[in-house]
């Protein structure tokens, strides 16, 4: 089976600063892939590369067998045009630490927006689907609320529904609970757990080691722009082999 994401020697620099120094990994279709590591290790940058928000400088990155950001002709790579990138990004849902909802639109309008604007779905159909998605994240009764009238956890659940509205084949989560009050974390993790059960392929950058242990199929510990250790989350979190993983986990567990 084709991997949903495959990274081969992925490098990314900002000016002189090399942030990703040769990432090799594979995310299987249908798995929950957790990415952990200290601040500044390059986790967000890697997600942003997968989602075409950054272009890699060297190596190869594939989503569902398709090269990200480039087209290959013979031995040469050509950068994709903006319109081609926009098409590919439709298949990837991303949920950020901050919810990034449109403040002047209701929860329902936030969820309908992309299907109507980007996919040209008729408004009535998009509204009906948005209602179903809000129900799925437990927010049917908040459809008419504006983001300012929702808690952080509710806003994040709207953000998840909004990403799902585009029928992504891959969901990327960048520390989706770290901006939330502790009592609201569980309601967002519950929605993610449900998505995992439904078979969604998910890459989750997280500090929630309990979630990684319980729900994760694979876990990678990144440090300094490289993959230090990878494996079954229960094994890596219980019995890390690498000294850098041990040192990180001793601070966060
Ligand atoms: N657009 C950019 N321009 C310059 N440097 C950047 C840019 N984006 C990220 N960096 C740098 O890349 C490094 C890795 O950042 P990144 O956000 O990927 O780390 P992270 O592992 O996600 O950290 P955190 O857990 O704090 O979010 C940091 O040193 C950061 O300052």
Coordinates of C-alpha atoms in Angstrom, one line a residue, residues 34-245:
X34 CA 2.6 11.3 16.6
X35 CA 5.5 13.7 16.4
X36 CA 7.1 14.9 19.7
X37 CA 10.2 16.8 20.5
X38 CA 11.5 19.9 22.2
X39 CA 10.6 23.5 21.1
X40 CA 12.4 24.5 18.0
X41 CA 13.2 20.9 16.8
X42 CA 11.4 21.5 13.5
X43 CA 8.0 19.7 14.1
X44 CA 5.8 22.6 12.9
X45 CA 8.1 23.3 10.0
X46 CA 7.8 19.7 8.9
X47 CA 4.0 19.8 9.0
X48 CA 4.1 23.1 7.1
X49 CA 6.2 21.4 4.4
X50 CA 3.7 18.6 4.0
X51 CA 0.9 21.2 3.7
X52 CA 2.7 23.2 1.0
X53 CA 3.1 26.2 3.4
X54 CA 6.9 25.8 3.1
X55 CA 9.0 24.5 0.3
X56 CA 11.7 21.9 1.1
X57 CA 15.3 22.6 -0.1
X58 CA 16.4 19.1 -0.7
X59 CA 15.2 15.5 -0.5
X60 CA 11.8 14.2 -1.5
X61 CA 8.5 14.6 0.2
X62 CA 5.4 12.7 -1.0
X63 CA 1.7 12.8 0.0
X64 CA -0.2 9.8 -1.3
X65 CA 2.5 9.0 -3.8
X66 CA 2.6 12.6 -5.2
X67 CA 5.7 14.8 -4.9
X68 CA 4.9 17.8 -2.7
X69 CA 5.7 21.2 -4.1
X70 CA 7.4 20.0 -7.3
X71 CA 6.8 18.1 -10.5
X72 CA 9.5 15.7 -11.7
X73 CA 10.3 15.5 -15.4
X74 CA 13.2 13.2 -16.2
X75 CA 15.8 14.1 -13.6
X76 CA 14.7 17.6 -13.1
X77 CA 12.3 19.1 -10.6
X78 CA 10.0 22.0 -11.5
X79 CA 8.2 24.1 -8.8
X80 CA 4.5 23.7 -8.9
X81 CA 2.4 26.8 -9.8
X82 CA 0.3 28.4 -7.1
X83 CA -2.9 27.1 -8.7
X84 CA -1.5 23.5 -8.7
X85 CA -0.5 23.9 -5.1
X86 CA -4.0 25.2 -4.2
X87 CA -5.5 22.1 -5.7
X88 CA -3.3 19.7 -3.8
X89 CA -3.8 21.5 -0.5
X90 CA -7.6 20.8 -0.7
X91 CA -6.8 17.2 0.3
X92 CA -5.0 18.1 3.5
X93 CA -6.8 19.4 6.6
X94 CA -4.8 21.3 9.1
X95 CA -5.6 22.3 12.7
X96 CA -3.4 24.8 14.4
X97 CA -2.7 25.6 18.0
X98 CA -4.7 28.8 17.6
X99 CA -8.1 28.1 16.1
X100 CA -7.9 30.7 13.3
X101 CA -11.6 30.9 12.8
X102 CA -13.2 33.8 10.9
X103 CA -14.4 36.0 13.7
X104 CA -17.3 37.6 11.9
X105 CA -18.8 34.3 10.7
X106 CA -20.8 31.9 12.8
X107 CA -19.6 28.3 13.6
X108 CA -21.8 27.0 10.8
X109 CA -20.6 29.6 8.3
X110 CA -16.9 28.9 9.2
X111 CA -17.5 25.2 8.4
X112 CA -19.3 25.9 5.1
X113 CA -16.9 28.6 3.9
X114 CA -14.3 26.5 2.1
X115 CA -16.6 24.0 0.4
X116 CA -18.6 26.9 -1.1
X117 CA -15.7 29.2 -1.9
X118 CA -13.1 26.6 -3.0
X119 CA -15.0 23.7 -4.2
X120 CA -18.1 25.5 -5.5
X121 CA -20.5 23.4 -3.5
X122 CA -24.1 24.8 -3.5
X123 CA -24.8 26.7 -0.3
X124 CA -27.8 24.6 0.8
X125 CA -25.7 21.4 0.4
X126 CA -22.7 22.9 2.2
X127 CA -25.0 24.1 5.0
X128 CA -26.5 20.7 5.5
X129 CA -23.0 19.0 5.6
X130 CA -21.7 21.7 7.9
X131 CA -24.6 21.0 10.3
X132 CA -23.7 17.3 10.2
X133 CA -20.0 18.0 10.9
X134 CA -20.9 20.3 13.8
X135 CA -23.1 17.5 15.2
X136 CA -20.1 15.1 14.8
X137 CA -17.9 17.3 17.0
X138 CA -20.8 17.8 19.5
X139 CA -21.7 21.4 18.7
X140 CA -25.1 21.2 17.0
X141 CA -26.4 23.7 19.5
X142 CA -23.7 26.2 18.8
X143 CA -24.1 26.5 15.0
X144 CA -25.2 30.1 15.2
X145 CA -22.6 31.2 17.7
X146 CA -19.7 33.5 16.7
X147 CA -16.2 32.4 17.7
X148 CA -16.1 35.0 20.5
X149 CA -19.2 33.2 22.0
X150 CA -17.4 29.9 22.1
X151 CA -14.9 28.4 24.5
X152 CA -11.4 27.6 23.3
X153 CA -12.3 23.9 23.2
X154 CA -15.4 24.6 21.2
X155 CA -13.6 26.9 18.8
X156 CA -11.0 24.1 18.2
X157 CA -13.8 21.6 17.6
X158 CA -15.2 24.0 15.0
X159 CA -11.8 24.3 13.4
X160 CA -11.6 20.5 13.2
X161 CA -15.1 20.4 11.6
X162 CA -14.0 23.1 9.2
X163 CA -11.0 21.1 8.1
X164 CA -13.1 17.9 7.7
X165 CA -15.6 19.8 5.4
X166 CA -13.1 19.6 2.6
X167 CA -13.0 15.8 2.9
X168 CA -9.3 15.6 3.4
X169 CA -7.4 12.3 3.1
X170 CA -4.9 13.5 5.6
X171 CA -5.3 15.6 8.8
X172 CA -2.4 17.5 10.3
X173 CA -2.7 18.7 13.9
X174 CA -0.1 21.2 15.2
X175 CA -0.3 21.1 19.0
X176 CA -4.1 21.4 18.8
X177 CA -4.6 21.5 22.6
X178 CA -1.7 23.5 23.8
X179 CA -3.6 26.8 23.8
X180 CA -6.5 25.4 25.8
X181 CA -7.3 25.5 29.5
X182 CA -6.6 22.0 30.9
X183 CA -10.3 21.3 31.5
X184 CA -11.0 21.8 27.8
X185 CA -8.2 19.5 26.4
X186 CA -10.2 16.3 26.8
X187 CA -13.1 17.4 24.6
X188 CA -10.8 18.1 21.7
X189 CA -8.8 14.9 22.2
X190 CA -12.1 13.0 22.2
X191 CA -13.0 14.3 18.8
X192 CA -9.5 13.3 17.5
X193 CA -9.9 9.9 19.1
X194 CA -13.2 9.4 17.3
X195 CA -11.5 10.5 14.0
X196 CA -8.8 7.9 14.5
X197 CA -11.4 5.2 15.1
X198 CA -13.0 6.2 11.8
X199 CA -9.7 5.5 10.1
X200 CA -8.5 9.0 9.3
X201 CA -4.8 9.3 8.6
X202 CA -3.5 11.9 11.1
X203 CA -0.1 13.4 11.9
X204 CA -0.3 14.9 15.4
X205 CA 2.4 17.2 16.8
X206 CA 1.6 17.0 20.5
X207 CA 2.8 17.3 24.1
X208 CA -0.1 15.0 25.1
X209 CA 1.8 11.9 25.8
X210 CA -1.3 10.1 27.2
X211 CA -3.0 10.6 23.8
X212 CA 0.1 9.4 21.9
X213 CA 0.3 6.3 24.1
X214 CA -3.3 5.5 23.9
X215 CA -4.2 6.5 20.3
X216 CA -0.9 6.7 18.4
X217 CA 0.1 3.9 16.0
X218 CA 3.6 5.3 15.5
X219 CA 5.7 7.9 17.3
X220 CA 8.7 9.9 16.2
X221 CA 10.9 11.9 18.5
X222 CA 12.5 14.8 16.7
X223 CA 15.4 16.9 18.0
X224 CA 17.6 19.4 16.2
X225 CA 15.9 18.8 12.9
X226 CA 16.5 15.1 12.8
X227 CA 14.5 12.0 13.7
X228 CA 16.2 10.7 16.8
X229 CA 13.9 7.7 17.6
X230 CA 10.9 6.2 16.1
X231 CA 8.6 3.3 17.0
X232 CA 5.5 2.1 18.7
X233 CA 4.4 4.9 21.1
X234 CA 4.0 2.5 24.0
X235 CA 7.6 1.3 23.6
X236 CA 9.3 4.6 22.9
X237 CA 7.5 6.3 25.8
X238 CA 8.0 3.5 28.3
X239 CA 11.5 2.4 27.3
X240 CA 13.3 5.0 25.1
X241 CA 16.5 3.7 23.7
X242 CA 18.2 7.0 22.9
X243 CA 19.7 9.2 25.6
X244 CA 18.2 12.4 24.0
X245 CA 14.7 10.8 24.0

